[in-house]
Amino acid sequence: MSELIVMMIILLPVGLYFISIGWRIWKKEQITLIHDYHYTIVAEKDKKSYTEKVGKSCILIGIGMILWVIIDFVSKASYGWICFGIFFVWGLVMIFKAQKKYNGGV
């Protein structure tokens, strides 16, 4: 039980941080929150859709972290790992696709 509490103390704020960063990248189009190497070649006309995709990806990863903690807390089993894995891979695939499409590669 103490492991779960430590996990909650660490992962909930990290998940909320990812959601916050994703929101700022997506809705406020703060492309500078992404490392400049990743957006140097992105055309000005594509920045809105690029930030939308990367921001949504960060939000997905954050949601996965939060669901991981909630599911593990409720179920007292490690099923949250599966949920986190799905959301994490989904988010990474979206980021890689956006990088390839708008920046010419990872």
mmCIF file of C-alpha atoms in Angstrom:
data_model
loop_
_atom_site.group_PDB
_atom_site.id
_atom_site.type_symbol
_atom_site.label_atom_id
_atom_site.label_comp_id
_atom_site.label_asym_id
_atom_site.label_seq_id
_atom_site.Cartn_x
_atom_site.Cartn_y
_atom_site.Cartn_z
ATOM 1 C CA MET A 1 0.000 0.000 0.000
ATOM 2 C CA SER A 2 2.832 2.412 0.767
ATOM 3 C CA GLU A 3 4.253 1.788 -2.727
ATOM 4 C CA LEU A 4 0.932 2.888 -4.198
ATOM 5 C CA ILE A 5 0.905 6.081 -2.162
ATOM 6 C CA VAL A 6 4.456 6.924 -3.260
ATOM 7 C CA MET A 7 3.442 6.184 -6.842
ATOM 8 C CA MET A 8 0.433 8.493 -6.481
ATOM 9 C CA ILE A 9 2.565 11.274 -5.002
ATOM 10 C CA ILE A 10 4.970 11.050 -7.934
ATOM 11 C CA LEU A 11 2.792 10.160 -10.921
ATOM 12 C CA LEU A 12 -0.261 12.330 -10.349
ATOM 13 C CA PRO A 13 1.706 15.609 -10.488
ATOM 14 C CA VAL A 14 3.773 14.346 -13.430
ATOM 15 C CA GLY A 15 0.612 13.363 -15.294
ATOM 16 C CA LEU A 16 -0.956 16.742 -14.564
ATOM 17 C CA TYR A 17 2.259 18.419 -15.732
ATOM 18 C CA PHE A 18 2.122 16.557 -19.051
ATOM 19 C CA ILE A 19 -1.517 17.563 -19.476
ATOM 20 C CA SER A 20 -0.672 21.182 -18.669
ATOM 21 C CA ILE A 21 2.252 21.279 -21.109
ATOM 22 C CA GLY A 22 0.158 19.550 -23.781
ATOM 23 C CA TRP A 23 -2.651 22.068 -23.312
ATOM 24 C CA ARG A 24 -0.245 24.992 -23.622
ATOM 25 C CA ILE A 25 1.359 23.534 -26.746
ATOM 26 C CA TRP A 26 -2.006 22.704 -28.344
ATOM 27 C CA LYS A 27 -4.387 25.491 -27.371
ATOM 28 C CA LYS A 28 -1.959 28.372 -26.846
ATOM 29 C CA GLU A 29 0.324 27.199 -29.676
ATOM 30 C CA GLN A 30 3.417 27.651 -27.511
ATOM 31 C CA ILE A 31 5.756 25.862 -29.867
ATOM 32 C CA THR A 32 8.750 27.035 -27.842
ATOM 33 C CA LEU A 33 7.861 24.459 -25.179
ATOM 34 C CA ILE A 34 9.108 21.883 -27.680
ATOM 35 C CA HIS A 35 12.865 21.642 -28.183
ATOM 36 C CA ASP A 36 13.771 23.970 -31.056
ATOM 37 C CA TYR A 37 15.483 21.156 -32.961
ATOM 38 C CA HIS A 38 12.079 19.520 -33.394
ATOM 39 C CA TYR A 39 10.325 22.478 -34.991
ATOM 40 C CA THR A 40 13.023 24.362 -36.914
ATOM 41 C CA ILE A 41 11.880 23.103 -40.312
ATOM 42 C CA VAL A 42 8.131 23.299 -39.615
ATOM 43 C CA ALA A 43 6.568 25.754 -42.061
ATOM 44 C CA GLU A 44 4.726 28.716 -40.573
ATOM 45 C CA LYS A 45 1.436 27.541 -42.124
ATOM 46 C CA ASP A 46 1.840 24.101 -40.474
ATOM 47 C CA LYS A 47 2.662 25.284 -36.950
ATOM 48 C CA LYS A 48 -0.973 25.267 -35.815
ATOM 49 C CA SER A 49 -1.590 21.644 -36.820
ATOM 50 C CA TYR A 50 1.883 20.597 -35.612
ATOM 51 C CA THR A 51 1.336 22.084 -32.152
ATOM 52 C CA GLU A 52 -2.148 20.543 -32.050
ATOM 53 C CA LYS A 53 -0.805 17.046 -32.702
ATOM 54 C CA VAL A 54 2.152 17.314 -30.326
ATOM 55 C CA GLY A 55 0.006 18.914 -27.613
ATOM 56 C CA LYS A 56 -2.663 16.230 -27.856
ATOM 57 C CA SER A 57 0.066 13.593 -27.663
ATOM 58 C CA CYS A 58 1.398 15.047 -24.416
ATOM 59 C CA ILE A 59 -2.125 15.151 -23.016
ATOM 60 C CA LEU A 60 -2.627 11.474 -23.883
ATOM 61 C CA ILE A 61 0.571 10.523 -22.078
ATOM 62 C CA GLY A 62 -0.501 12.545 -19.026
ATOM 63 C CA ILE A 63 -3.941 10.938 -18.999
ATOM 64 C CA GLY A 64 -2.274 7.532 -19.200
ATOM 65 C CA MET A 65 -0.208 8.315 -16.099
ATOM 66 C CA ILE A 66 -3.226 9.469 -14.127
ATOM 67 C CA LEU A 67 -5.313 6.478 -15.184
ATOM 68 C CA TRP A 68 -2.441 4.189 -14.243
ATOM 69 C CA VAL A 69 -2.528 5.427 -10.656
ATOM 70 C CA ILE A 70 -6.330 5.427 -10.417
ATOM 71 C CA ILE A 71 -6.730 1.934 -11.869
ATOM 72 C CA ASP A 72 -3.981 0.483 -9.668
ATOM 73 C CA PHE A 73 -5.503 2.164 -6.599
ATOM 74 C CA VAL A 74 -9.018 0.928 -7.311
ATOM 75 C CA SER A 75 -8.157 -2.574 -8.505
ATOM 76 C CA LYS A 76 -5.251 -3.250 -6.121
ATOM 77 C CA ALA A 77 -3.590 -4.901 -9.133
ATOM 78 C CA SER A 78 -1.191 -3.717 -11.792
ATOM 79 C CA TYR A 79 -3.709 -3.296 -14.600
ATOM 80 C CA GLY A 80 -2.893 0.400 -14.739
ATOM 81 C CA TRP A 81 0.406 -0.462 -16.424
ATOM 82 C CA ILE A 82 -1.521 -1.764 -19.410
ATOM 83 C CA CYS A 83 -3.546 1.438 -19.647
ATOM 84 C CA PHE A 84 -0.430 3.595 -19.292
ATOM 85 C CA GLY A 85 1.383 1.525 -21.917
ATOM 86 C CA ILE A 86 -1.440 1.970 -24.409
ATOM 87 C CA PHE A 87 -1.668 5.735 -23.863
ATOM 88 C CA PHE A 88 2.127 6.164 -23.848
ATOM 89 C CA VAL A 89 2.637 4.264 -27.103
ATOM 90 C CA TRP A 90 -0.359 6.030 -28.679
ATOM 91 C CA GLY A 91 1.101 9.423 -27.687
ATOM 92 C CA LEU A 92 4.590 8.549 -28.941
ATOM 93 C CA VAL A 93 3.254 7.300 -32.270
ATOM 94 C CA MET A 94 1.337 10.567 -32.698
ATOM 95 C CA ILE A 95 4.469 12.597 -31.908
ATOM 96 C CA PHE A 96 6.609 10.570 -34.317
ATOM 97 C CA LYS A 97 4.023 10.923 -37.077
ATOM 98 C CA ALA A 98 3.830 14.690 -36.544
ATOM 99 C CA GLN A 99 7.633 14.940 -36.536
ATOM 100 C CA LYS A 100 7.914 12.979 -39.748
ATOM 101 C CA LYS A 101 5.144 14.899 -41.478
ATOM 102 C CA TYR A 102 6.035 18.450 -40.462
ATOM 103 C CA ASN A 103 9.755 18.316 -39.673
ATOM 104 C CA GLY A 104 10.970 15.697 -42.133
ATOM 105 C CA GLY A 105 11.901 13.115 -39.495
ATOM 106 C CA VAL A 106 12.644 12.490 -35.866
#
